[in-house]
PDB file of C-alpha atoms in Angstrom:
ATOM      1  CA  GLU K 249     -15.601  62.692 -10.082  1.00 94.00           C
ATOM      2  CA  VAL K 250     -17.104  62.759 -13.554  1.00 95.00           C
ATOM      3  CA  GLN K 251     -18.532  59.409 -14.607  1.00 97.00           C
ATOM      4  CA  LEU K 252     -20.173  58.356 -17.853  1.00 98.00           C
ATOM      5  CA  VAL K 253     -21.619  54.858 -17.969  1.00 98.00           C
ATOM      6  CA  GLU K 254     -23.001  53.498 -21.226  1.00 98.00           C
ATOM      7  CA  SER K 255     -25.465  50.624 -21.510  1.00 97.00           C
ATOM      8  CA  GLY K 256     -27.784  49.023 -24.013  1.00 97.00           C
ATOM      9  CA  GLY K 257     -25.337  47.452 -26.441  1.00 97.00           C
ATOM     10  CA  GLY K 258     -25.640  43.918 -27.748  1.00 97.00           C
ATOM     11  CA  LEU K 259     -26.206  41.732 -30.783  1.00 98.00           C
ATOM     12  CA  VAL K 260     -28.900  42.939 -33.186  1.00 98.00           C
ATOM     13  CA  GLN K 261     -29.963  41.882 -36.659  1.00 98.00           C
ATOM     14  CA  PRO K 262     -29.527  44.167 -39.662  1.00 97.00           C
ATOM     15  CA  GLY K 263     -32.493  46.476 -40.126  1.00 97.00           C
ATOM     16  CA  ARG K 264     -33.499  46.341 -36.479  1.00 98.00           C
ATOM     17  CA  SER K 265     -33.284  49.030 -33.791  1.00 98.00           C
ATOM     18  CA  LEU K 266     -31.376  49.523 -30.562  1.00 98.00           C
ATOM     19  CA  LYS K 267     -31.302  52.296 -27.975  1.00 98.00           C
ATOM     20  CA  LEU K 268     -28.167  53.160 -26.038  1.00 98.00           C
ATOM     21  CA  SER K 269     -28.097  55.048 -22.745  1.00 98.00           C
ATOM     22  CA  CYS K 270     -25.360  56.964 -20.959  1.00 98.00           C
ATOM     23  CA  ALA K 271     -25.791  57.752 -17.278  1.00 98.00           C
ATOM     24  CA  ALA K 272     -23.814  60.805 -16.210  1.00 98.00           C
ATOM     25  CA  SER K 273     -22.716  61.809 -12.720  1.00 97.00           C
ATOM     26  CA  GLY K 274     -20.204  64.053 -11.012  1.00 96.00           C
ATOM     27  CA  PHE K 275     -21.162  67.217 -12.888  1.00 95.00           C
ATOM     28  CA  THR K 276     -24.228  69.299 -13.695  1.00 96.00           C
ATOM     29  CA  PHE K 277     -25.392  67.369 -16.750  1.00 97.00           C
ATOM     30  CA  SER K 278     -27.789  70.062 -17.936  1.00 97.00           C
ATOM     31  CA  ASP K 279     -24.920  72.561 -18.292  1.00 96.00           C
ATOM     32  CA  TYR K 280     -23.035  70.586 -20.933  1.00 96.00           C
ATOM     33  CA  ASN K 281     -23.336  69.535 -24.540  1.00 96.00           C
ATOM     34  CA  MET K 282     -22.907  65.791 -24.992  1.00 97.00           C
ATOM     35  CA  ALA K 283     -21.888  63.456 -27.794  1.00 98.00           C
ATOM     36  CA  TRP K 284     -21.543  59.897 -29.031  1.00 98.00           C
ATOM     37  CA  VAL K 285     -18.344  58.638 -30.647  1.00 98.00           C
ATOM     38  CA  ARG K 286     -17.884  55.140 -32.024  1.00 98.00           C
ATOM     39  CA  GLN K 287     -15.009  52.852 -32.885  1.00 98.00           C
ATOM     40  CA  ALA K 288     -15.366  49.867 -35.182  1.00 98.00           C
ATOM     41  CA  PRO K 289     -13.256  46.822 -34.241  1.00 96.00           C
ATOM     42  CA  THR K 290      -9.560  47.548 -34.853  1.00 94.00           C
ATOM     43  CA  LYS K 291     -10.462  50.900 -36.466  1.00 97.00           C
ATOM     44  CA  GLY K 292     -10.193  54.573 -35.524  1.00 97.00           C
ATOM     45  CA  LEU K 293     -12.558  56.947 -33.806  1.00 98.00           C
ATOM     46  CA  GLU K 294     -15.641  58.339 -35.541  1.00 98.00           C
ATOM     47  CA  TRP K 295     -17.853  61.092 -34.177  1.00 98.00           C
ATOM     48  CA  VAL K 296     -21.511  60.072 -34.420  1.00 98.00           C
ATOM     49  CA  ALA K 297     -23.698  62.817 -32.986  1.00 98.00           C
ATOM     50  CA  SER K 298     -23.821  65.760 -30.605  1.00 97.00           C
ATOM     51  CA  ILE K 299     -26.581  67.475 -28.671  1.00 98.00           C
ATOM     52  CA  SER K 300     -26.688  70.854 -26.979  1.00 97.00           C
ATOM     53  CA  TYR K 301     -27.086  71.191 -23.224  1.00 96.00           C
ATOM     54  CA  GLY K 302     -30.796  71.964 -23.500  1.00 95.00           C
ATOM     55  CA  GLY K 303     -31.441  69.396 -26.198  1.00 95.00           C
ATOM     56  CA  SER K 304     -32.677  71.815 -28.824  1.00 96.00           C
ATOM     57  CA  ASN K 305     -29.696  71.544 -31.184  1.00 97.00           C
ATOM     58  CA  THR K 306     -28.369  68.306 -32.638  1.00 98.00           C
ATOM     59  CA  HIS K 307     -25.717  67.404 -35.195  1.00 97.00           C
ATOM     60  CA  TYR K 308     -25.069  64.084 -36.912  1.00 98.00           C
ATOM     61  CA  GLY K 309     -22.361  62.448 -38.936  1.00 97.00           C
ATOM     62  CA  ASP K 310     -23.297  61.705 -42.532  1.00 97.00           C
ATOM     63  CA  SER K 311     -23.064  57.941 -41.997  1.00 97.00           C
ATOM     64  CA  VAL K 312     -25.891  57.960 -39.420  1.00 98.00           C
ATOM     65  CA  LYS K 313     -27.996  60.945 -40.440  1.00 97.00           C
ATOM     66  CA  GLY K 314     -31.640  59.977 -40.801  1.00 97.00           C
ATOM     67  CA  ARG K 315     -31.158  56.665 -38.971  1.00 98.00           C
ATOM     68  CA  PHE K 316     -29.866  57.647 -35.522  1.00 98.00           C
ATOM     69  CA  THR K 317     -31.401  60.093 -33.043  1.00 98.00           C
ATOM     70  CA  ILE K 318     -29.555  61.626 -30.122  1.00 98.00           C
ATOM     71  CA  SER K 319     -31.591  62.844 -27.159  1.00 98.00           C
ATOM     72  CA  ARG K 320     -31.243  63.582 -23.478  1.00 98.00           C
ATOM     73  CA  ASP K 321     -33.214  63.672 -20.249  1.00 98.00           C
ATOM     74  CA  ASN K 322     -31.651  66.322 -18.040  1.00 98.00           C
ATOM     75  CA  ALA K 323     -33.860  65.372 -15.094  1.00 97.00           C
ATOM     76  CA  LYS K 324     -32.320  61.894 -15.207  1.00 98.00           C
ATOM     77  CA  SER K 325     -28.804  63.043 -16.249  1.00 98.00           C
ATOM     78  CA  THR K 326     -28.994  60.573 -19.097  1.00 98.00           C
ATOM     79  CA  LEU K 327     -27.982  60.716 -22.748  1.00 98.00           C
ATOM     80  CA  TYR K 328     -29.539  58.447 -25.372  1.00 98.00           C
ATOM     81  CA  LEU K 329     -28.844  57.222 -28.868  1.00 98.00           C
ATOM     82  CA  GLN K 330     -31.738  55.663 -30.748  1.00 98.00           C
ATOM     83  CA  MET K 331     -30.330  53.606 -33.606  1.00 98.00           C
ATOM     84  CA  ASP K 332     -32.730  52.502 -36.350  1.00 98.00           C
ATOM     85  CA  SER K 333     -32.198  50.625 -39.617  1.00 98.00           C
ATOM     86  CA  LEU K 334     -28.941  49.227 -38.303  1.00 98.00           C
ATOM     87  CA  ARG K 335     -26.329  48.007 -40.770  1.00 98.00           C
ATOM     88  CA  SER K 336     -23.336  45.730 -40.388  1.00 97.00           C
ATOM     89  CA  GLU K 337     -21.072  48.776 -40.699  1.00 97.00           C
ATOM     90  CA  ASP K 338     -22.608  50.186 -37.512  1.00 98.00           C
ATOM     91  CA  THR K 339     -20.850  47.434 -35.550  1.00 98.00           C
ATOM     92  CA  ALA K 340     -18.652  49.300 -33.074  1.00 98.00           C
ATOM     93  CA  THR K 341     -18.015  50.246 -29.500  1.00 98.00           C
ATOM     94  CA  TYR K 342     -20.094  53.324 -28.775  1.00 98.00           C
ATOM     95  CA  TYR K 343     -18.695  55.878 -26.357  1.00 98.00           C
ATOM     96  CA  CYS K 344     -20.523  58.645 -24.589  1.00 98.00           C
ATOM     97  CA  ALA K 345     -18.286  61.710 -24.272  1.00 97.00           C
ATOM     98  CA  ARG K 346     -18.445  65.309 -23.147  1.00 95.00           C
ATOM     99  CA  PRO K 347     -17.439  67.886 -25.754  1.00 89.00           C
ATOM    100  CA  ALA K 348     -16.087  70.290 -26.796  1.00 84.00           C
ATOM    101  CA  THR K 349     -12.691  68.884 -25.893  1.00 88.00           C
ATOM    102  CA  PHE K 350     -13.911  65.331 -25.081  1.00 92.00           C
ATOM    103  CA  ALA K 351     -12.150  65.466 -21.737  1.00 92.00           C
ATOM    104  CA  TYR K 352     -14.423  62.731 -20.388  1.00 96.00           C
ATOM    105  CA  TRP K 353     -15.371  59.380 -21.925  1.00 97.00           C
ATOM    106  CA  GLY K 354     -17.351  56.389 -20.795  1.00 97.00           C
ATOM    107  CA  GLN K 355     -16.064  52.838 -20.971  1.00 97.00           C
ATOM    108  CA  GLY K 356     -18.089  52.147 -24.105  1.00 97.00           C
ATOM    109  CA  THR K 357     -20.796  49.660 -25.035  1.00 98.00           C
ATOM    110  CA  LEU K 358     -20.377  47.195 -27.899  1.00 98.00           C
ATOM    111  CA  VAL K 359     -23.007  47.023 -30.619  1.00 98.00           C
ATOM    112  CA  THR K 360     -22.791  44.102 -33.026  1.00 98.00           C
ATOM    113  CA  VAL K 361     -25.031  44.120 -36.077  1.00 98.00           C
ATOM    114  CA  SER K 362     -25.184  40.669 -37.587  1.00 97.00           C
ATOM    115  CA  SER K 363     -27.671  38.056 -38.703  1.00 95.00           C
TER     116      SER K 363
ATOM    117  CA  ASP O  57     -15.834  68.533 -44.022  1.00 96.00           C
ATOM    118  CA  ILE O  58     -12.411  69.063 -42.441  1.00 97.00           C
ATOM    119  CA  VAL O  59     -10.108  66.150 -43.186  1.00 98.00           C
ATOM    120  CA  MET O  60      -7.495  65.281 -40.577  1.00 98.00           C
ATOM    121  CA  THR O  61      -4.359  63.546 -41.854  1.00 98.00           C
ATOM    122  CA  GLN O  62      -1.971  61.936 -39.386  1.00 98.00           C
ATOM    123  CA  SER O  63       1.511  60.647 -40.063  1.00 96.00           C
ATOM    124  CA  PRO O  64       3.211  58.324 -39.687  1.00 97.00           C
ATOM    125  CA  SER O  65       0.609  55.590 -39.267  1.00 97.00           C
ATOM    126  CA  SER O  66       2.967  53.749 -36.941  1.00 97.00           C
ATOM    127  CA  LEU O  67       6.423  54.048 -35.458  1.00 96.00           C
ATOM    128  CA  ALA O  68       8.608  51.936 -33.247  1.00 96.00           C
ATOM    129  CA  VAL O  69      11.008  53.577 -30.827  1.00 95.00           C
ATOM    130  CA  SER O  70      13.113  52.691 -27.832  1.00 95.00           C
ATOM    131  CA  ALA O  71      12.426  53.889 -24.333  1.00 95.00           C
ATOM    132  CA  GLY O  72      14.083  57.241 -23.831  1.00 96.00           C
ATOM    133  CA  ASP O  73      13.758  58.307 -27.467  1.00 96.00           C
ATOM    134  CA  LYS O  74      12.059  61.511 -28.589  1.00 97.00           C
ATOM    135  CA  VAL O  75       8.999  61.035 -30.797  1.00 97.00           C
ATOM    136  CA  THR O  76       7.203  63.448 -33.071  1.00 98.00           C
ATOM    137  CA  MET O  77       3.982  62.801 -34.912  1.00 98.00           C
ATOM    138  CA  SER O  78       2.111  65.028 -37.298  1.00 98.00           C
ATOM    139  CA  CYS O  79      -1.503  66.028 -37.793  1.00 98.00           C
ATOM    140  CA  LYS O  80      -2.587  68.180 -40.718  1.00 98.00           C
ATOM    141  CA  SER O  81      -6.046  69.618 -41.250  1.00 98.00           C
ATOM    142  CA  SER O  82      -7.592  70.481 -44.611  1.00 98.00           C
ATOM    143  CA  GLN O  83      -8.749  73.856 -43.239  1.00 97.00           C
ATOM    144  CA  SER O  84      -7.421  76.191 -40.604  1.00 97.00           C
ATOM    145  CA  LEU O  85      -8.509  75.349 -37.069  1.00 97.00           C
ATOM    146  CA  PHE O  86      -7.660  78.783 -35.729  1.00 96.00           C
ATOM    147  CA  SER O  87     -10.503  80.789 -34.286  1.00 92.00           C
ATOM    148  CA  SER O  88      -9.786  84.496 -34.350  1.00 90.00           C
ATOM    149  CA  GLU O  89     -12.785  85.049 -32.097  1.00 85.00           C
ATOM    150  CA  TYR O  90     -11.383  82.895 -29.322  1.00 83.00           C
ATOM    151  CA  GLN O  91      -7.704  83.175 -30.353  1.00 89.00           C
ATOM    152  CA  GLY O  92      -7.072  79.451 -30.285  1.00 94.00           C
ATOM    153  CA  ASN O  93      -6.684  76.365 -32.450  1.00 97.00           C
ATOM    154  CA  TYR O  94      -9.496  73.876 -31.951  1.00 97.00           C
ATOM    155  CA  LEU O  95      -7.337  70.769 -32.031  1.00 97.00           C
ATOM    156  CA  SER O  96      -7.073  67.986 -29.445  1.00 97.00           C
ATOM    157  CA  TRP O  97      -4.755  65.014 -29.020  1.00 98.00           C
ATOM    158  CA  PHE O  98      -5.913  61.732 -27.502  1.00 98.00           C
ATOM    159  CA  GLN O  99      -4.074  58.661 -26.294  1.00 98.00           C
ATOM    160  CA  GLN O 100      -5.798  55.289 -26.516  1.00 98.00           C
ATOM    161  CA  LYS O 101      -4.094  52.366 -24.833  1.00 97.00           C
ATOM    162  CA  PRO O 102      -5.092  48.797 -25.749  1.00 94.00           C
ATOM    163  CA  GLY O 103      -8.505  47.906 -24.376  1.00 94.00           C
ATOM    164  CA  GLN O 104      -9.124  51.380 -22.938  1.00 97.00           C
ATOM    165  CA  SER O 105     -11.215  54.413 -23.770  1.00 97.00           C
ATOM    166  CA  PRO O 106      -9.454  57.383 -25.339  1.00 97.00           C
ATOM    167  CA  LYS O 107      -7.849  59.835 -22.957  1.00 97.00           C
ATOM    168  CA  LEU O 108      -7.536  63.545 -23.662  1.00 97.00           C
ATOM    169  CA  LEU O 109      -3.903  64.653 -23.503  1.00 98.00           C
ATOM    170  CA  ILE O 110      -3.944  68.111 -25.045  1.00 97.00           C
ATOM    171  CA  SER O 111      -6.597  70.590 -26.132  1.00 96.00           C
ATOM    172  CA  LEU O 112      -6.395  73.920 -27.938  1.00 96.00           C
ATOM    173  CA  ALA O 113      -3.380  72.432 -29.723  1.00 97.00           C
ATOM    174  CA  SER O 114      -0.977  72.980 -26.833  1.00 97.00           C
ATOM    175  CA  THR O 115      -2.802  72.986 -23.481  1.00 97.00           C
ATOM    176  CA  ARG O 116      -1.877  69.887 -21.528  1.00 97.00           C
ATOM    177  CA  GLU O 117      -4.612  68.330 -19.385  1.00 96.00           C
ATOM    178  CA  THR O 118      -4.107  68.165 -15.641  1.00 95.00           C
ATOM    179  CA  GLY O 119      -2.117  65.087 -14.718  1.00 96.00           C
ATOM    180  CA  VAL O 120      -0.624  64.537 -18.172  1.00 97.00           C
ATOM    181  CA  PRO O 121       3.162  64.189 -17.914  1.00 97.00           C
ATOM    182  CA  ASP O 122       5.082  67.174 -19.207  1.00 96.00           C
ATOM    183  CA  ARG O 123       6.939  64.974 -21.695  1.00 97.00           C
ATOM    184  CA  PHE O 124       3.841  65.321 -23.888  1.00 98.00           C
ATOM    185  CA  ILE O 125       3.982  68.579 -25.841  1.00 98.00           C
ATOM    186  CA  GLY O 126       1.508  69.833 -28.409  1.00 98.00           C
ATOM    187  CA  SER O 127       2.429  72.517 -30.895  1.00 98.00           C
ATOM    188  CA  GLY O 128       1.371  74.049 -34.179  1.00 98.00           C
ATOM    189  CA  SER O 129      -1.246  76.389 -35.535  1.00 97.00           C
ATOM    190  CA  GLY O 130      -3.567  76.800 -38.475  1.00 97.00           C
ATOM    191  CA  THR O 131      -3.385  73.525 -40.372  1.00 98.00           C
ATOM    192  CA  ASP O 132      -0.151  71.908 -39.132  1.00 98.00           C
ATOM    193  CA  PHE O 133       0.139  70.360 -35.694  1.00 98.00           C
ATOM    194  CA  THR O 134       2.631  68.156 -33.877  1.00 98.00           C
ATOM    195  CA  LEU O 135       2.587  65.953 -30.808  1.00 98.00           C
ATOM    196  CA  THR O 136       6.025  65.453 -29.303  1.00 98.00           C
ATOM    197  CA  ILE O 137       6.824  62.914 -26.628  1.00 97.00           C
ATOM    198  CA  ASN O 138      10.144  63.558 -24.953  1.00 95.00           C
ATOM    199  CA  SER O 139      11.870  60.517 -23.493  1.00 94.00           C
ATOM    200  CA  VAL O 140       9.235  57.935 -24.387  1.00 97.00           C
ATOM    201  CA  GLN O 141       8.310  55.479 -21.648  1.00 96.00           C
ATOM    202  CA  ALA O 142       7.086  51.895 -22.055  1.00 95.00           C
ATOM    203  CA  GLU O 143       3.679  52.982 -20.721  1.00 96.00           C
ATOM    204  CA  ASP O 144       3.277  55.320 -23.712  1.00 97.00           C
ATOM    205  CA  LEU O 145       2.476  52.329 -25.935  1.00 96.00           C
ATOM    206  CA  ALA O 146      -0.793  53.456 -27.516  1.00 97.00           C
ATOM    207  CA  VAL O 147      -2.520  54.875 -30.560  1.00 98.00           C
ATOM    208  CA  TYR O 148      -2.560  58.657 -30.695  1.00 98.00           C
ATOM    209  CA  TYR O 149      -5.383  60.528 -32.408  1.00 98.00           C
ATOM    210  CA  CYS O 150      -5.840  64.172 -33.269  1.00 98.00           C
ATOM    211  CA  GLU O 151      -9.312  65.663 -33.555  1.00 98.00           C
ATOM    212  CA  GLN O 152     -10.703  68.981 -34.718  1.00 97.00           C
ATOM    213  CA  TYR O 153     -13.586  70.620 -32.944  1.00 96.00           C
ATOM    214  CA  TYR O 154     -13.588  73.772 -35.039  1.00 96.00           C
ATOM    215  CA  SER O 155     -16.681  72.811 -36.997  1.00 95.00           C
ATOM    216  CA  TYR O 156     -19.196  70.045 -37.576  1.00 95.00           C
ATOM    217  CA  PRO O 157     -18.808  67.318 -38.506  1.00 96.00           C
ATOM    218  CA  LEU O 158     -16.190  66.746 -35.841  1.00 97.00           C
ATOM    219  CA  THR O 159     -13.398  64.682 -37.347  1.00 98.00           C
ATOM    220  CA  PHE O 160     -10.549  62.540 -36.098  1.00 98.00           C
ATOM    221  CA  GLY O 161      -7.305  61.599 -37.726  1.00 98.00           C
ATOM    222  CA  SER O 162      -6.691  57.935 -38.489  1.00 98.00           C
ATOM    223  CA  GLY O 163      -4.174  57.614 -35.664  1.00 98.00           C
ATOM    224  CA  THR O 164      -0.484  56.999 -35.097  1.00 98.00           C
ATOM    225  CA  LYS O 165       0.362  53.705 -33.429  1.00 98.00           C
ATOM    226  CA  LEU O 166       3.363  53.976 -31.121  1.00 97.00           C
ATOM    227  CA  GLU O 167       5.263  50.788 -30.444  1.00 96.00           C
ATOM    228  CA  ILE O 168       8.113  50.395 -28.014  1.00 90.00           C
ATOM    229  CA  LYS O 169      11.052  48.299 -29.173  1.00 88.00           C
TER     230      LYS O 169
END
């Protein structure tokens, strides 16, 4: 059974950093591209970033480009999202998901950016 | 960027009704190389993660009831729910995975009278 379990969310002040993790199991992690998708409170879904199965190719949404970094450790079957220079508008539940069709999602981890 | 426009934003129906919702993309999502439309539909129930219902515009995921039907091609797509059930209360999103940045529609909220 495919499982994606996010962690690392919490309350952080504007301008600070936070690193999210997503532990994957139930499939060969190194065979698949991975992604982060977020959802602000009461809002819709927004794709954040994607990374290729080997980690060499990454793509970012315009709203996070230059501030967020997606990475992975295939030996640990873990996906990461390093979030720097956080803003209040980054407040959201962050989901780890498996593209291209996003057939699998984690339960999400809430990031709140507030002073 | 490909803009995804969903309509209506919300609708209220009675159990047993047929529902149709629309998703329009600003560019064609059809890949001639792979002969498919790179469009997915998701269902998100209150307090839950999104769930993939349909990919490639019309391919239902395993375990998804056959009352959910995806159709369309190019830039115009439709999700139809035949004989809506109370458990279908949710927000439905379309998403294109034809090109980066990946983009979602703003959602259609389905309420059951």
